[in-house]
Amino acid sequence: LEKIAVLTRDCAGVNAAIRSVVRTASTFDIDVIGVLKGYDGLIDGEFIPLDRRSVSGIINSGGTILKTSRSQRFYKEPGQEQAVKTINENNIDGLIVIGGNGSLTGAHVLATKYNVPVIGIPATIDNDVTDVELTLGADTAVNVALDALDKIRDTATSLERIFIVEVMGHSCGYIALNVALAGGCEEVLVPEKDIDLDVVCKEIQEGNKKGKVSWIIIVAEGKARGHDIADFITNKTNLETRVAVLGHIQRGGRPTAIDRLLGARLGNYAVEVLKDGLTDHCVNFKDDKLFTTPLSVAIQPKKIDVSNYYRLIKILT
Ligand code: F6P
């Protein structure tokens, strides 16, 4: 390998991973170029050279220094073909893609359909990459959301109100479940589980009779809109509700130690396995061990067992 490129999505820990990729590659005398604006930049050949110095001072910053995009063009063949042409014209021998489901699906296409040597680094706040215990960015997102929730709780208890807090997660309840459990919330609504809202309303009313007046309900955006849940509860119970939509604050922020360490380890390992000739896999870390997982597996919809979360939330609230 003489020259590799790195392409990213944004979430906390991605910059730590870029830094690790660049500095590891430099120890093998491999040149690294950064692809600007995700797959759009790959199609358009928007690159910047990255050396050891250009990645200093980024280990503690959120987002991605390379900027990103949700490229519509890369979904279609002409966009993919143009990207491969750019890769060849720029003598890129390998690509490291740091991102979630969409980005890793793109990486899988490049590897299988166009024979581009590609290694993925799972990075998404949703933590919905199959067979990956923890993706980059998920720990920071949970901590950011938890911090916001703690502040909302101050008002919820002071005013004895019902709060609905909408968190991110379009098809996966990871953030919602972890925030609910770690934040001591009464109820959580996620795409993976059907919950009868009439029963929730009944519980609220019964609790209310016994003097329990403040409730915090977490809802994952992919399950329902916080405002719709609030309207439903108010209509059924006649009790006042308030809504907080946490939105993109969850994707930003300074990476936690866990995300920085993961970024450092996965970035380093991604270069090593790419150099050894592996392709169409993502790097992975569990039980203090680094290993790889085929992209074809990683991009399958992730199934998480939500029953333990629900069991514990019920016991603890
Ligand atoms: O996949 C990460 C994520 O933050 C999801 O939780 C969320 O649904 C989505 O991205 C939002 O996408 P965008 O930033 O393009 O609005």
Short mmCIF file of C-alpha atoms and ligand atoms in Angstrom, two decimals:
data_model
loop_
_atom_site.label_atom_id
_atom_site.label_comp_id
_atom_site.label_asym_id
_atom_site.label_seq_id
_atom_site.Cartn_x
_atom_site.Cartn_y
_atom_site.Cartn_z
CA LEU A 1 0.00 0.00 0.00
CA GLU A 2 1.32 3.41 -0.92
CA LYS A 3 -1.66 5.66 -0.65
CA ILE A 4 -4.95 5.28 1.19
CA ALA A 5 -7.96 7.55 1.56
CA VAL A 6 -10.21 8.09 4.56
CA LEU A 7 -13.89 9.06 4.27
CA THR A 8 -16.18 9.89 7.18
CA ARG A 9 -19.63 10.58 8.61
CA ASP A 10 -19.92 12.82 11.64
CA CYS A 11 -20.13 11.83 15.27
CA ALA A 12 -17.95 12.04 18.35
CA GLY A 13 -14.80 9.93 18.15
CA VAL A 14 -14.47 10.16 14.37
CA ASN A 15 -11.67 12.72 14.61
CA ALA A 16 -9.82 10.50 17.07
CA ALA A 17 -10.12 7.69 14.50
CA ILE A 18 -8.87 9.90 11.64
CA ARG A 19 -5.89 10.89 13.76
CA SER A 20 -5.13 7.26 14.49
CA VAL A 21 -5.45 6.23 10.83
CA VAL A 22 -3.10 8.99 9.69
CA ARG A 23 -0.47 8.44 12.35
CA THR A 24 -0.55 4.64 12.02
CA ALA A 25 -0.24 4.89 8.24
CA SER A 26 2.73 7.21 8.58
CA THR A 27 4.59 4.55 10.58
CA PHE A 28 4.24 2.27 7.53
CA ASP A 29 5.17 5.09 5.11
CA ILE A 30 1.68 5.02 3.64
CA ASP A 31 0.34 8.38 2.42
CA VAL A 32 -3.15 9.35 3.55
CA ILE A 33 -5.59 11.65 1.85
CA GLY A 34 -8.79 12.82 3.46
CA VAL A 35 -11.96 12.70 1.38
CA LEU A 36 -13.96 15.87 1.98
CA LYS A 37 -17.77 15.77 2.30
CA GLY A 38 -18.21 11.99 2.35
CA TYR A 39 -19.22 10.10 -0.80
CA ASP A 40 -19.97 13.37 -2.63
CA GLY A 41 -16.31 14.30 -2.19
CA LEU A 42 -15.25 10.87 -3.43
CA ILE A 43 -17.28 11.36 -6.60
CA ASP A 44 -15.95 14.90 -7.14
CA GLY A 45 -12.37 14.20 -6.12
CA GLU A 46 -12.37 16.64 -3.21
CA PHE A 47 -9.31 15.53 -1.27
CA ILE A 48 -6.83 16.97 1.19
CA PRO A 49 -3.47 15.46 2.10
CA LEU A 50 -3.24 14.45 5.75
CA ASP A 51 0.01 14.11 7.66
CA ARG A 52 0.89 13.62 11.31
CA ARG A 53 0.80 17.36 11.93
CA SER A 54 -2.54 18.02 10.21
CA VAL A 55 -4.33 15.77 12.70
CA SER A 56 -2.96 17.35 15.85
CA GLY A 57 -5.38 18.90 18.34
CA ILE A 58 -8.43 16.97 17.10
CA ILE A 59 -8.63 14.00 19.47
CA ASN A 60 -11.00 15.90 21.75
CA SER A 61 -13.26 17.47 19.11
CA GLY A 62 -16.67 16.32 17.88
CA GLY A 63 -17.96 16.04 14.30
CA THR A 64 -15.49 15.32 11.52
CA ILE A 65 -12.69 17.59 10.35
CA LEU A 66 -13.30 16.18 6.86
CA LYS A 67 -16.94 17.31 6.66
CA THR A 68 -19.56 14.92 5.33
CA SER A 69 -22.71 14.53 3.24
CA ARG A 70 -25.69 12.30 2.73
CA SER A 71 -24.79 11.70 -0.89
CA GLN A 72 -27.79 10.99 -3.09
CA ARG A 73 -25.54 10.52 -6.14
CA PHE A 74 -23.64 7.60 -4.62
CA TYR A 75 -26.83 5.52 -4.35
CA LYS A 76 -26.90 5.24 -8.13
CA GLU A 77 -24.48 3.49 -10.48
CA PRO A 78 -23.23 6.57 -12.38
CA GLY A 79 -22.19 8.13 -9.05
CA GLN A 80 -20.49 4.93 -7.94
CA GLU A 81 -18.66 4.59 -11.25
CA GLN A 82 -17.47 8.18 -11.07
CA ALA A 83 -16.20 7.56 -7.52
CA VAL A 84 -14.23 4.51 -8.67
CA LYS A 85 -12.79 6.52 -11.55
CA THR A 86 -11.64 9.18 -9.08
CA ILE A 87 -10.10 6.51 -6.85
CA ASN A 88 -8.13 5.07 -9.78
CA GLU A 89 -7.08 8.42 -11.21
CA ASN A 90 -5.68 9.43 -7.83
CA ASN A 91 -3.82 6.13 -7.36
CA ILE A 92 -5.66 5.31 -4.16
CA ASP A 93 -4.83 1.71 -3.16
CA GLY A 94 -7.28 1.42 -0.32
CA LEU A 95 -10.13 3.21 1.42
CA ILE A 96 -11.13 3.47 5.07
CA VAL A 97 -14.77 4.40 5.57
CA ILE A 98 -15.79 5.67 9.01
CA GLY A 99 -19.56 5.72 9.39
CA GLY A 100 -22.83 3.96 10.13
CA ASN A 101 -25.13 1.73 8.13
CA GLY A 102 -25.35 3.92 5.05
CA SER A 103 -21.63 4.59 4.83
CA LEU A 104 -20.74 0.94 5.42
CA THR A 105 -23.24 -0.16 2.79
CA GLY A 106 -21.45 2.16 0.37
CA ALA A 107 -18.14 0.61 1.43
CA HIS A 108 -19.55 -2.88 0.79
CA VAL A 109 -20.66 -1.83 -2.71
CA LEU A 110 -17.21 -0.43 -3.51
CA ALA A 111 -15.53 -3.61 -2.28
CA THR A 112 -17.82 -6.18 -3.91
CA LYS A 113 -18.97 -4.51 -7.11
CA TYR A 114 -15.84 -2.55 -7.98
CA ASN A 115 -13.03 -4.45 -6.21
CA VAL A 116 -11.87 -1.45 -4.25
CA PRO A 117 -9.97 -2.55 -1.10
CA VAL A 118 -12.12 -1.14 1.69
CA ILE A 119 -12.16 -1.38 5.49
CA GLY A 120 -14.95 0.15 7.57
CA ILE A 121 -14.88 1.66 11.04
CA PRO A 122 -18.38 1.53 12.61
CA ALA A 123 -19.34 5.05 13.69
CA THR A 124 -22.91 6.11 14.45
CA ILE A 125 -24.73 7.42 17.50
CA ASP A 126 -27.48 4.86 16.82
CA ASN A 127 -25.22 1.89 17.65
CA ASP A 128 -27.10 -0.14 15.06
CA VAL A 129 -24.28 -1.97 13.28
CA THR A 130 -24.84 -5.73 13.51
CA ASP A 131 -22.33 -7.77 15.56
CA VAL A 132 -20.69 -4.56 16.77
CA GLU A 133 -21.10 -4.05 20.50
CA LEU A 134 -20.38 -0.32 20.49
CA THR A 135 -20.01 2.00 17.53
CA LEU A 136 -18.00 5.21 17.70
CA GLY A 137 -20.15 8.11 18.86
CA ALA A 138 -22.82 6.13 20.70
CA ASP A 139 -21.32 6.54 24.16
CA THR A 140 -20.92 10.30 23.76
CA ALA A 141 -24.48 10.61 22.43
CA VAL A 142 -25.92 8.78 25.43
CA ASN A 143 -23.90 10.96 27.79
CA VAL A 144 -24.94 14.17 26.03
CA ALA A 145 -28.60 13.14 26.11
CA LEU A 146 -28.30 12.11 29.75
CA ASP A 147 -26.85 15.48 30.67
CA ALA A 148 -29.82 17.21 29.00
CA LEU A 149 -32.24 14.84 30.71
CA ASP A 150 -30.80 15.59 34.14
CA LYS A 151 -31.54 19.26 33.54
CA ILE A 152 -35.09 18.54 32.36
CA ARG A 153 -35.61 16.45 35.49
CA ASP A 154 -35.02 19.55 37.64
CA THR A 155 -38.11 21.17 36.12
CA ALA A 156 -40.09 17.94 35.95
CA THR A 157 -39.74 17.43 39.71
CA SER A 158 -40.06 21.10 40.68
CA LEU A 159 -43.29 21.56 38.74
CA GLU A 160 -44.58 18.01 39.04
CA ARG A 161 -45.02 17.61 35.34
CA ILE A 162 -45.02 14.90 32.73
CA PHE A 163 -42.14 15.32 30.31
CA ILE A 164 -41.74 13.58 26.98
CA VAL A 165 -38.14 13.64 25.82
CA GLU A 166 -37.58 12.71 22.17
CA VAL A 167 -34.14 11.31 21.39
CA MET A 168 -32.51 10.24 18.13
CA GLY A 169 -32.68 6.75 16.67
CA HIS A 170 -34.66 6.25 13.47
CA SER A 171 -34.86 2.49 13.57
CA CYS A 172 -32.99 1.61 16.72
CA GLY A 173 -33.82 2.38 20.35
CA TYR A 174 -30.27 2.23 21.67
CA ILE A 175 -30.01 5.85 22.84
CA ALA A 176 -33.56 5.85 24.20
CA LEU A 177 -33.14 2.63 26.21
CA ASN A 178 -29.80 3.60 27.70
CA VAL A 179 -30.87 7.12 28.53
CA ALA A 180 -34.08 5.85 30.10
CA LEU A 181 -32.27 3.32 32.28
CA ALA A 182 -29.35 5.55 33.23
CA GLY A 183 -31.63 8.56 33.74
CA GLY A 184 -34.16 6.81 35.96
CA CYS A 185 -37.09 7.37 33.59
CA GLU A 186 -40.52 5.82 34.02
CA GLU A 187 -41.20 4.74 30.45
CA VAL A 188 -39.41 4.34 27.13
CA LEU A 189 -40.87 3.97 23.66
CA VAL A 190 -38.67 2.39 20.97
CA PRO A 191 -39.18 0.98 17.47
CA GLU A 192 -38.29 -2.53 18.68
CA LYS A 193 -41.26 -2.85 21.04
CA ASP A 194 -45.00 -2.27 20.87
CA ILE A 195 -46.31 -0.40 23.87
CA ASP A 196 -49.99 0.20 24.51
CA LEU A 197 -50.23 3.92 25.24
CA ASP A 198 -53.62 3.43 26.91
CA VAL A 199 -51.87 1.26 29.51
CA VAL A 200 -49.20 3.94 29.99
CA CYS A 201 -51.93 6.54 30.53
CA LYS A 202 -53.63 4.28 33.07
CA GLU A 203 -50.36 3.85 34.95
CA ILE A 204 -49.87 7.61 34.98
CA GLN A 205 -53.40 8.15 36.32
CA GLU A 206 -53.00 5.47 38.99
CA GLY A 207 -49.61 6.87 39.99
CA ASN A 208 -51.15 10.29 40.10
CA LYS A 209 -53.78 9.13 42.57
CA LYS A 210 -51.01 7.79 44.83
CA GLY A 211 -49.17 11.09 44.65
CA LYS A 212 -46.68 10.32 41.88
CA VAL A 213 -46.90 13.43 39.77
CA SER A 214 -43.68 13.74 37.82
CA TRP A 215 -42.96 11.42 34.92
CA ILE A 216 -40.28 11.35 32.29
CA ILE A 217 -41.01 9.32 29.19
CA ILE A 218 -38.27 8.83 26.60
CA VAL A 219 -39.30 8.28 22.99
CA ALA A 220 -37.01 7.34 20.12
CA GLU A 221 -37.73 9.51 17.07
CA GLY A 222 -38.24 6.41 14.92
CA LYS A 223 -41.08 5.23 17.15
CA ALA A 224 -43.13 8.42 17.34
CA ARG A 225 -42.88 12.16 17.61
CA GLY A 226 -42.65 13.43 21.18
CA HIS A 227 -45.40 15.99 20.51
CA ASP A 228 -47.83 13.29 19.34
CA ILE A 229 -47.20 11.22 22.47
CA ALA A 230 -47.70 14.29 24.64
CA ASP A 231 -51.01 15.16 22.92
CA PHE A 232 -52.24 11.60 23.35
CA ILE A 233 -51.41 11.57 27.07
CA THR A 234 -52.95 14.98 27.69
CA ASN A 235 -56.14 14.04 25.85
CA LYS A 236 -56.47 10.77 27.80
CA THR A 237 -55.47 11.94 31.26
CA ASN A 238 -56.19 15.65 31.29
CA LEU A 239 -52.72 16.12 32.76
CA GLU A 240 -50.28 18.75 31.60
CA THR A 241 -47.34 17.58 29.49
CA ARG A 242 -44.20 19.22 28.14
CA VAL A 243 -41.95 18.06 25.30
CA ALA A 244 -38.22 18.36 24.72
CA VAL A 245 -36.74 17.25 21.39
CA LEU A 246 -33.01 16.80 21.87
CA GLY A 247 -32.20 16.54 18.15
CA HIS A 248 -28.72 17.04 16.81
CA ILE A 249 -27.15 18.10 20.09
CA GLN A 250 -26.84 14.34 20.61
CA ARG A 251 -24.54 13.94 17.63
CA GLY A 252 -22.17 16.68 18.74
CA GLY A 253 -20.03 17.33 21.74
CA ARG A 254 -16.62 16.39 23.02
CA PRO A 255 -16.03 12.66 22.71
CA THR A 256 -16.02 10.69 25.95
CA ALA A 257 -12.91 8.74 26.94
CA ILE A 258 -14.61 5.59 25.63
CA ASP A 259 -15.08 7.11 22.17
CA ARG A 260 -11.53 8.49 22.02
CA LEU A 261 -10.06 5.13 23.00
CA LEU A 262 -12.27 3.31 20.51
CA GLY A 263 -11.26 5.78 17.79
CA ALA A 264 -7.58 5.30 18.56
CA ARG A 265 -7.82 1.50 18.58
CA LEU A 266 -10.08 1.05 15.56
CA GLY A 267 -8.19 3.59 13.44
CA ASN A 268 -4.92 1.84 14.12
CA TYR A 269 -6.33 -1.63 13.45
CA ALA A 270 -8.11 -0.54 10.25
CA VAL A 271 -4.78 0.50 8.69
CA GLU A 272 -3.10 -2.72 9.81
CA VAL A 273 -5.72 -5.04 8.31
CA LEU A 274 -5.98 -3.00 5.11
CA LYS A 275 -2.21 -3.19 4.75
CA ASP A 276 -2.41 -6.97 5.25
CA GLY A 277 -4.78 -7.25 2.30
CA LEU A 278 -8.16 -7.56 4.00
CA THR A 279 -11.15 -5.93 2.33
CA ASP A 280 -14.96 -5.78 2.67
CA HIS A 281 -14.78 -5.99 6.48
CA CYS A 282 -15.14 -3.58 9.34
CA VAL A 283 -12.91 -3.48 12.37
CA ASN A 284 -14.45 -4.40 15.70
CA PHE A 285 -13.57 -4.36 19.41
CA LYS A 286 -15.03 -6.44 22.23
CA ASP A 287 -13.75 -7.91 25.50
CA ASP A 288 -10.47 -6.06 25.04
CA LYS A 289 -9.90 -7.78 21.70
CA LEU A 290 -9.71 -6.39 18.17
CA PHE A 291 -11.17 -8.43 15.32
CA THR A 292 -12.98 -7.94 12.02
CA THR A 293 -16.54 -8.54 10.84
CA PRO A 294 -17.67 -8.93 7.20
CA LEU A 295 -19.47 -5.80 5.97
CA SER A 296 -22.23 -8.04 4.59
CA VAL A 297 -23.01 -8.95 8.22
CA ALA A 298 -22.46 -5.51 9.74
CA ILE A 299 -24.96 -3.78 7.45
CA GLN A 300 -27.86 -6.11 8.24
CA PRO A 301 -30.56 -4.54 10.41
CA LYS A 302 -29.44 -4.94 14.01
CA LYS A 303 -31.61 -6.88 16.41
CA ILE A 304 -31.28 -5.89 20.04
CA ASP A 305 -32.85 -7.67 22.96
CA VAL A 306 -34.88 -4.95 24.63
CA SER A 307 -36.50 -7.18 27.27
CA ASN A 308 -33.73 -6.74 29.85
CA TYR A 309 -33.97 -2.97 29.61
CA TYR A 310 -37.73 -3.05 30.16
CA ARG A 311 -37.47 -5.52 33.00
CA LEU A 312 -34.96 -3.38 34.85
CA ILE A 313 -36.70 -0.07 34.18
CA LYS A 314 -39.90 -1.52 35.66
CA ILE A 315 -38.08 -2.77 38.75
CA LEU A 316 -36.18 0.46 39.31
CA THR A 317 -38.90 3.06 38.88
O1 F6P B 1 -27.85 7.92 11.94
C1 F6P B 1 -27.54 8.91 12.85
C2 F6P B 1 -28.66 9.89 13.01
O2 F6P B 1 -28.26 10.91 13.89
C3 F6P B 1 -30.00 9.30 13.45
O3 F6P B 1 -30.09 9.07 14.83
C4 F6P B 1 -30.95 10.31 12.94
O4 F6P B 1 -32.22 9.77 12.73
C5 F6P B 1 -30.34 10.77 11.66
O5 F6P B 1 -28.96 10.51 11.77
C6 F6P B 1 -30.57 12.21 11.33
O6 F6P B 1 -30.04 12.46 10.08
P1 F6P B 1 -29.72 13.91 9.52
O7 F6P B 1 -28.59 14.49 10.33
O8 F6P B 1 -29.35 13.70 8.10
O9 F6P B 1 -30.97 14.72 9.71
#
